[in-house]
CSV table of C-alpha atoms and ligand atoms in Angstrom, one decimal:
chain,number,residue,atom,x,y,z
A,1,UNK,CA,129.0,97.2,121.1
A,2,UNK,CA,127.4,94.2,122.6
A,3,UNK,CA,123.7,93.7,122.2
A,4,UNK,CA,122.6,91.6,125.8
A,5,UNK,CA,121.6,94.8,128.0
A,6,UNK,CA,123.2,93.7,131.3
A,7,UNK,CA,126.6,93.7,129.1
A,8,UNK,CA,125.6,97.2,127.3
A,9,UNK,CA,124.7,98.8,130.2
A,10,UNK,CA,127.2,99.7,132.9
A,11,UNK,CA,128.0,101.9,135.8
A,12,UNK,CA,129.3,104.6,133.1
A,13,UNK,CA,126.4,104.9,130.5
A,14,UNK,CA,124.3,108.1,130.3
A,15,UNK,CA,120.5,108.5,130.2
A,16,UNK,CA,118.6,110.1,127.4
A,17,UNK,CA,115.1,110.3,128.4
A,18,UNK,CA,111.9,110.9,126.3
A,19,UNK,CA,108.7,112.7,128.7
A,20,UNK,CA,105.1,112.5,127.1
A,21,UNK,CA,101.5,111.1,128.2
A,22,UNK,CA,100.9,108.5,126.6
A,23,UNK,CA,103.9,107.8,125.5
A,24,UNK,CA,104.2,103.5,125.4
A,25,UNK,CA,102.9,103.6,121.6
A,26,UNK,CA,106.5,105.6,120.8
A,27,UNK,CA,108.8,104.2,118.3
A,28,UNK,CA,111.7,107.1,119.7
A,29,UNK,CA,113.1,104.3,122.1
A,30,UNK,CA,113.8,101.9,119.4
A,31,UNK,CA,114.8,104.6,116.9
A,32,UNK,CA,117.2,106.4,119.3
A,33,UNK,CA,118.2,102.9,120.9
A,34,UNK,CA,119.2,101.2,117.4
A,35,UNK,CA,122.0,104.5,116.6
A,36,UNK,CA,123.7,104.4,120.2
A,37,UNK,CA,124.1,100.3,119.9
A,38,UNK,CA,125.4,101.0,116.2
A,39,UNK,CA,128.0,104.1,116.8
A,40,UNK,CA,129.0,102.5,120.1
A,41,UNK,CA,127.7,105.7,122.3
A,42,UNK,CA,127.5,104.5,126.0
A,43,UNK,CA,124.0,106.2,126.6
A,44,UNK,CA,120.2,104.5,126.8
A,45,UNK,CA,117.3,106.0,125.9
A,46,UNK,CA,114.4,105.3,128.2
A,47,UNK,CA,110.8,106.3,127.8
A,48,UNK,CA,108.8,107.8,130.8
A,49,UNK,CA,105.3,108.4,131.5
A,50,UNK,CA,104.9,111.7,132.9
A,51,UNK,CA,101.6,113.0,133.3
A,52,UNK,CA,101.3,117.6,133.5
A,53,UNK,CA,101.4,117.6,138.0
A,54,UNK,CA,104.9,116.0,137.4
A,55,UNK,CA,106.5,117.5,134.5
A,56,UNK,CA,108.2,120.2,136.6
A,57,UNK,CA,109.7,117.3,139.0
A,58,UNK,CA,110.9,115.2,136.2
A,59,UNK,CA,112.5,117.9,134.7
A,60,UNK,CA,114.5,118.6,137.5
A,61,UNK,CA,115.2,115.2,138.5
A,62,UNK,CA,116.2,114.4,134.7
A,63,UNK,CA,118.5,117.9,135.3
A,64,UNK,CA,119.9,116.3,138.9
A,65,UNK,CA,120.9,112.8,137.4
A,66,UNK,CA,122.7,114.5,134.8
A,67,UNK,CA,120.7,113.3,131.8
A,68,UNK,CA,122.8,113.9,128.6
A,69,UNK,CA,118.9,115.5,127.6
A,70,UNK,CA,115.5,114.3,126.1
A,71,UNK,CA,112.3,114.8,124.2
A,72,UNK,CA,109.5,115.9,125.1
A,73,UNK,CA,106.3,115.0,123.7
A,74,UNK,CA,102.4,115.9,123.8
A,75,UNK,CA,101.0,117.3,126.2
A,76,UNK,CA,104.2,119.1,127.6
A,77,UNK,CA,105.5,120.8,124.7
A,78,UNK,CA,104.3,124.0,125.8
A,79,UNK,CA,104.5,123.8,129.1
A,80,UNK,CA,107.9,122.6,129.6
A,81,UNK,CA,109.5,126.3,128.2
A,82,UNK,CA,109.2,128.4,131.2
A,83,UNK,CA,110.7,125.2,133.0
A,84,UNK,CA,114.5,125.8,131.2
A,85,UNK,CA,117.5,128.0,131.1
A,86,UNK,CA,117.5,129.3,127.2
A,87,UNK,CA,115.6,127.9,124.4
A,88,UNK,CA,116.8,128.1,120.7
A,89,UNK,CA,115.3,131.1,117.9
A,90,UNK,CA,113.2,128.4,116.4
A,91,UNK,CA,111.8,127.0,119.7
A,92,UNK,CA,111.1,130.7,120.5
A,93,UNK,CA,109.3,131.5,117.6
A,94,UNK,CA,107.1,128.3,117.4
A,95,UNK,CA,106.5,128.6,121.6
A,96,UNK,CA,107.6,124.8,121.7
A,97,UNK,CA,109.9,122.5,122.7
A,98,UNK,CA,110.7,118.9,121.9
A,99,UNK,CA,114.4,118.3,122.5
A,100,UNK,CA,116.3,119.8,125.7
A,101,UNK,CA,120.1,119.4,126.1
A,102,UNK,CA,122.1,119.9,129.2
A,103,UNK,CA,124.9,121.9,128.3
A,104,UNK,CA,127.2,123.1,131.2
A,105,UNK,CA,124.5,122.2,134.1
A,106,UNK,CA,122.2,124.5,132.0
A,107,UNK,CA,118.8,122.9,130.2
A,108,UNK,CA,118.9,124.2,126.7
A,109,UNK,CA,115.3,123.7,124.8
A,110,UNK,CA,115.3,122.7,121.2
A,111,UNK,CA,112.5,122.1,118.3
A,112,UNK,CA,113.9,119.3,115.7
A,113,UNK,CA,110.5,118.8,114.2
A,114,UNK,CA,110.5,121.5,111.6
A,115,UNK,CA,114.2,120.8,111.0
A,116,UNK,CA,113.2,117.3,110.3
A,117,UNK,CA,110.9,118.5,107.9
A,118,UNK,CA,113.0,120.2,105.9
A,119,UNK,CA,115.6,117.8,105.8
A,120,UNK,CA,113.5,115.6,104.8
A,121,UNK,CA,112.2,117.7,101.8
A,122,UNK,CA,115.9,118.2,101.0
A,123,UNK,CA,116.7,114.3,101.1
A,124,UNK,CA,114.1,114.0,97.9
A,125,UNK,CA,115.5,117.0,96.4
A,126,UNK,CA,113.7,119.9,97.6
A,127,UNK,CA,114.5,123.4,98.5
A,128,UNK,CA,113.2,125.3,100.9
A,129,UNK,CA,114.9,128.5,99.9
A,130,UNK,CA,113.1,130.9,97.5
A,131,UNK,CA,110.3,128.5,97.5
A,132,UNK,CA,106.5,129.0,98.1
A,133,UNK,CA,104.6,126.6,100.4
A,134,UNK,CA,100.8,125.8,100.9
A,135,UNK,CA,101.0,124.5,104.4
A,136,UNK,CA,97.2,123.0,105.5
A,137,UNK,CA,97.3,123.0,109.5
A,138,UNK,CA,97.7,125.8,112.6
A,139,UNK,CA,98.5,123.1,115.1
A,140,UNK,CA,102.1,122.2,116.5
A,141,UNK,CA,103.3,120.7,113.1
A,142,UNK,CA,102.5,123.3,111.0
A,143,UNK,CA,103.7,125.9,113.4
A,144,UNK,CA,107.4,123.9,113.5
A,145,UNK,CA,107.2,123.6,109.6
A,146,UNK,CA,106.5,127.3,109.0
A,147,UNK,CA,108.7,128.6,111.0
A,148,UNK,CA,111.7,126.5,109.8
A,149,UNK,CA,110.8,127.4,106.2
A,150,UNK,CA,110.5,131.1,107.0
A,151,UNK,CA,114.0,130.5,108.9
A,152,UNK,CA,115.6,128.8,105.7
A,153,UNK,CA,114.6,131.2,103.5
A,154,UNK,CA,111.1,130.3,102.0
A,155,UNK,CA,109.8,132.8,99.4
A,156,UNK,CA,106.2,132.2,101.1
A,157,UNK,CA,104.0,130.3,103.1
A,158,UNK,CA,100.2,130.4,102.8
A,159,UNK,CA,98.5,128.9,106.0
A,160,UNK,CA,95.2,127.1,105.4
A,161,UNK,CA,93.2,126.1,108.3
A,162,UNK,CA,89.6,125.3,108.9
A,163,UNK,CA,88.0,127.9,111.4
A,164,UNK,CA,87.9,125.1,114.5
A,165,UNK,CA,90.1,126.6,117.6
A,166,UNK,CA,93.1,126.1,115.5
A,167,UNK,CA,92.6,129.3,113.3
A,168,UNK,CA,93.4,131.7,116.4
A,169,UNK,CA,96.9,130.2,116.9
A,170,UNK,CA,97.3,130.5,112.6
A,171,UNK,CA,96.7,134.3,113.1
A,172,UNK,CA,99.7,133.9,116.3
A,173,UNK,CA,101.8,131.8,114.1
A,174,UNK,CA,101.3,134.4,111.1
A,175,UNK,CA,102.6,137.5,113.4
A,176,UNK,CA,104.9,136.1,115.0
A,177,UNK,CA,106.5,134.5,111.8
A,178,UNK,CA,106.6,138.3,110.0
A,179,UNK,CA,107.8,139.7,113.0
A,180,UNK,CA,110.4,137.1,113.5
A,181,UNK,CA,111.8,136.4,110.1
A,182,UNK,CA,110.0,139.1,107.7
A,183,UNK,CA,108.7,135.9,105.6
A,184,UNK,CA,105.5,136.7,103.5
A,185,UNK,CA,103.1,134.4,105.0
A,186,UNK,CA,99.1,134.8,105.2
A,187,UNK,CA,96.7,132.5,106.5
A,188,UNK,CA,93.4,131.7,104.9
A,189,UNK,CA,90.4,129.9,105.6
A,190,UNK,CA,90.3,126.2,104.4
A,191,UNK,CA,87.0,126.5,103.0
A,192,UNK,CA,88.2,129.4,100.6
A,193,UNK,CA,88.4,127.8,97.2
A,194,UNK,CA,89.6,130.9,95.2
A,195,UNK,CA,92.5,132.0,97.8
A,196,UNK,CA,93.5,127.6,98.1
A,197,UNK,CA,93.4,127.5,93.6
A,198,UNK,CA,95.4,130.7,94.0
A,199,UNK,CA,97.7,129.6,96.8
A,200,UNK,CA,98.5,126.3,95.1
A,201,UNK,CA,98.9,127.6,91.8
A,202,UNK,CA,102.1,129.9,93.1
A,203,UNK,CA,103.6,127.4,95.2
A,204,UNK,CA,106.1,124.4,94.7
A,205,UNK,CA,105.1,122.7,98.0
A,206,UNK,CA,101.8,121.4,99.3
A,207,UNK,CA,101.9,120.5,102.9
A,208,UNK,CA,99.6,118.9,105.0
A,209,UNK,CA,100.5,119.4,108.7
A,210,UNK,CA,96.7,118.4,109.9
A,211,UNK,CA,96.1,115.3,111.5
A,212,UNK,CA,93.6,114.8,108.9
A,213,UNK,CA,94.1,111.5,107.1
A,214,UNK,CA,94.9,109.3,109.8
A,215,UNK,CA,93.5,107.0,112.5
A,216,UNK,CA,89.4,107.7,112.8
A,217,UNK,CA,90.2,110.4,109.5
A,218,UNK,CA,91.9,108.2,107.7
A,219,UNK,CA,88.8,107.8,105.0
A,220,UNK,CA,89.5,111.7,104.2
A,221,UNK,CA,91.8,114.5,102.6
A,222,UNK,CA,92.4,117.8,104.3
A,223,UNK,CA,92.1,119.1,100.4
A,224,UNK,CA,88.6,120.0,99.7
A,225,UNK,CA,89.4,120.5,96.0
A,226,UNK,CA,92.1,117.8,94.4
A,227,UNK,CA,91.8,119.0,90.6
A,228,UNK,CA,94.1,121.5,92.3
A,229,UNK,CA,97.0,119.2,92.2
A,230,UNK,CA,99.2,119.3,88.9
A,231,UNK,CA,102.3,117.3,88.0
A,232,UNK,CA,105.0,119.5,88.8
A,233,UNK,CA,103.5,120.0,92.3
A,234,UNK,CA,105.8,118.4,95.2
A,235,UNK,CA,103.2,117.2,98.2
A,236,UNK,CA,104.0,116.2,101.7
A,237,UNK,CA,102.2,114.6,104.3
A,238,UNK,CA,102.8,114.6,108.3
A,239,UNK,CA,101.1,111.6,108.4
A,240,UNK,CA,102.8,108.2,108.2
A,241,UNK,CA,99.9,105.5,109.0
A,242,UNK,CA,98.8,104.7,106.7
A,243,UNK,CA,101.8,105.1,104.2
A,244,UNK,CA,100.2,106.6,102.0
A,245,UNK,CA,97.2,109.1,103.1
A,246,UNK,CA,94.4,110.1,100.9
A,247,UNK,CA,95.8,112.9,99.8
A,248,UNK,CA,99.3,111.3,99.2
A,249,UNK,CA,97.3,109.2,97.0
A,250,UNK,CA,95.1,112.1,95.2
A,251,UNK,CA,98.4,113.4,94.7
A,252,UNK,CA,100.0,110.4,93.0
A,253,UNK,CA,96.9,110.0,90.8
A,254,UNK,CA,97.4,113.7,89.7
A,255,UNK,CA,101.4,112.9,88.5
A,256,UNK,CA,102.8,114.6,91.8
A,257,UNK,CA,106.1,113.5,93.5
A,258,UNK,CA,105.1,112.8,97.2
A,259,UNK,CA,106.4,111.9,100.8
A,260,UNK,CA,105.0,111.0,103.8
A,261,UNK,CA,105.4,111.7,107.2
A,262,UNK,CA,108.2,109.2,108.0
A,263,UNK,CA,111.0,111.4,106.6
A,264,UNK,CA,110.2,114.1,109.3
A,265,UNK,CA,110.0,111.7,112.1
A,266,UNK,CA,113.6,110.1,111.1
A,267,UNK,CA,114.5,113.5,110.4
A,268,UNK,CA,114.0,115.5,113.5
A,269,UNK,CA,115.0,112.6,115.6
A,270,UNK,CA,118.4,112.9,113.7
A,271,UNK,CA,118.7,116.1,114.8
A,272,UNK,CA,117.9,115.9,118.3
A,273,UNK,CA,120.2,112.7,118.5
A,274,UNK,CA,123.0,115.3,116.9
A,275,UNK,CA,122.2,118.1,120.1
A,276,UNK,CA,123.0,115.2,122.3
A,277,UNK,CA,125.7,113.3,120.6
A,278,UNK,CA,127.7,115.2,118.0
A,279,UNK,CA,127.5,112.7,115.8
A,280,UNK,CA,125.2,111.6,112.9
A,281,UNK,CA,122.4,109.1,113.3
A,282,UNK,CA,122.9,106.5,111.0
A,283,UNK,CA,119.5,106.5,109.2
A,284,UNK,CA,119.8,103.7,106.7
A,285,UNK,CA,120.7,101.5,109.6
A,286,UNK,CA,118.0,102.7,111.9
A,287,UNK,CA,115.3,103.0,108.6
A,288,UNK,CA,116.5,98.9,107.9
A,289,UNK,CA,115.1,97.8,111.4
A,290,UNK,CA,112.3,99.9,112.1
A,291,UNK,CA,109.8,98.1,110.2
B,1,LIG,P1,97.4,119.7,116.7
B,1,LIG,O1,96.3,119.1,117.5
B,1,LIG,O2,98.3,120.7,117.3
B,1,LIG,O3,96.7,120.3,115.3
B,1,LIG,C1,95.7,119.6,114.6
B,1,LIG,C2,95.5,120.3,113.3
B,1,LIG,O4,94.6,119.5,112.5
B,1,LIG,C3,94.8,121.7,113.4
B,1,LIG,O5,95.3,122.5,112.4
B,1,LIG,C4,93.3,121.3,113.1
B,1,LIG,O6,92.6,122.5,112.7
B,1,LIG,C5,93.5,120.3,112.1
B,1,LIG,N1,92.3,119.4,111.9
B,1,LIG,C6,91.8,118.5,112.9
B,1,LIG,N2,90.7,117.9,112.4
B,1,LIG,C7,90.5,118.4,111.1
B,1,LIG,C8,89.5,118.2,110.1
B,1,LIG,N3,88.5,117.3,110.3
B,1,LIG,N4,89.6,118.9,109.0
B,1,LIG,C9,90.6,119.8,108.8
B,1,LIG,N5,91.5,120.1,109.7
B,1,LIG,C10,91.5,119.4,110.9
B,1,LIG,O7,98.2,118.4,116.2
B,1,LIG,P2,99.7,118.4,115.7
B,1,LIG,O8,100.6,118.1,116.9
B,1,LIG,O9,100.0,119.6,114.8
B,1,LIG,O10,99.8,117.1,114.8
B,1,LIG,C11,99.1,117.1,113.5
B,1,LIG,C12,99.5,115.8,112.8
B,1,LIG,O11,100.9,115.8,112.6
B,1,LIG,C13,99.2,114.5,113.6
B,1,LIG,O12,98.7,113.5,112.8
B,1,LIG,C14,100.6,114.1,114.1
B,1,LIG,O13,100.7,112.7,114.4
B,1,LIG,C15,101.4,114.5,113.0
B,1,LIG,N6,102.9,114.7,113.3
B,1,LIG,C16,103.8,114.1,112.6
B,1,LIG,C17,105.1,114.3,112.8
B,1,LIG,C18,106.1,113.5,112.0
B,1,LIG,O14,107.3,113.5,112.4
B,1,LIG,N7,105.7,112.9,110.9
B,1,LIG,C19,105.5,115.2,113.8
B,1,LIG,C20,104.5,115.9,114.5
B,1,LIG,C21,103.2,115.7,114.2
């Protein structure tokens, strides 16, 4: 595949299209832009700026030009679900989408990010079936990662959230996970010390899936007590800048094995690249020239 645009770009290649606001700061393009290039897929994938008064427009027109699909990023995750033909059981249950694929004419809504997750936790080795999760969050990432682990089988899941605005949609993500896939879950309030000691204690995964740790919170740890970490405890982090959060680092201190948020984001844009494509992204070439 050649690399100059005007020769990699013809009358023939297909458009994969990623719709968010903002959405210049995304790394997808490049990500998405490297595997086609390498696998020798005749398809580009082109960011666009797409504010909520013209999601609903771009949706259609991306439908009309016969857009192989595309992600869908903040704000319109939500929003975007009434706007397609069928949406996938994990979609459903988290009320979000952030892959659609056309499939027959028909706009088919996706949600990789959980998926990503748990590849990701499986790449270092880890299990989601039969095991027990502390999950800190009650936004969008921690509704995509508890309702993936409930779908592959996790013996638990005990939510944490502090009681901002967030801890409503934990009590939504709690029901519907039960009703959905019968998964023991609870949610609990951050501040509770006894039910976090107790939570951790049981569980072989300690999640955070706040945004906590990053950019103007970078200085703290969604943990409010770190003597709860012990060696055999595997913790994960959404975040990704910096490398390695506060918490990652509490962790480290404590003996844990850890991961950060990169593995999700390769992750769950391998398996929206697979709806599109049927084929595998090639990670360790993507991973070698993403830095
Ligand atoms: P969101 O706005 O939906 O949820 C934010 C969450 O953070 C809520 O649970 C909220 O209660 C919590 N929170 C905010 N400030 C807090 C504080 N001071 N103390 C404790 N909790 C606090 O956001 P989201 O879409 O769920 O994203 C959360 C994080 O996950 C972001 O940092 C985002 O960049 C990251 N993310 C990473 C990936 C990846 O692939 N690695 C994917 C999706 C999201």
């Amino acid at each position: 595949m050649p690399d100059e645009i005007h020769e990699r770009i013809t009358g023939r290649t297909e458009l994969i299209a990623l719709i968010a606001d903002p959405i210049r700061h995304s790394r997808s393009p490049r990500m998405h832009n490297l595997a086609l290039a390498h696998l020798g897929i005749d398809a580009a994938y082109l960011a666009f700026e797409v504010d909520e008064d013209g999601l609903a427009a771009a949706v259609a027109g991306l439908a009309a030009l016969g857009a192989r699909g595309f992600n869908v990023s903040m704000p319109h995750e939500m929003s975007i679900v009434p706007l397609l033909d069928e949406i996938s059981d994990a979609a459903r249950l988290i009320g979000a989408c952030n892959t659609v694929v056309r499939v027959g004419g028909r706009l088919r809504g996706e949600n990789t990010d959980g998926v990503g997750y748990v590849a990701a936790l499986r790449e270092r080795g880890v299990e989601v079936a039969g095991a027990t999760l502390t999950l800190l969050g009650a936004g969008g990432a921690a509704t995509a990662i508890a309702v993936q682990c409930a779908l592959d089988g996790a013996r638990a899941i005990r939510l944490f959230n502090r009681r901002d605005r967030f801890f409503a949609h934990g009590e939504q993500i709690v029901a519907t996970v039960r009703e959905g896939t019968g998964t023991d879950i609870t949610l609990h309030d951050l501040e509770d010390l006894p039910a976090l000691r107790a939570a951790v204690a049981e569980s072989h995964v300690l999640a955070n899936a706040t945004e906590v740790g990053m950019g103007a919170l970078a200085h703290l740890s969604p943990l409010p007590d770190p003597a709860v970490l012990r060696p055999d405890l595997f913790v994960s982090d959404v975040v990704y800048a910096p490398e390695r959060s506060l918490l990652l680092r509490h962790a480290e201190a404590a003996g844990c094995r850890v991961m950060n948020g990169l593995g999700m984001m390769f992750h769950q844009g391998a398996a929206s690249f697979r709806l599109w494509t049927g084929q595998e992204m090639p990670l360790d070439v993507v991973r070698a020239h993403m830095d």
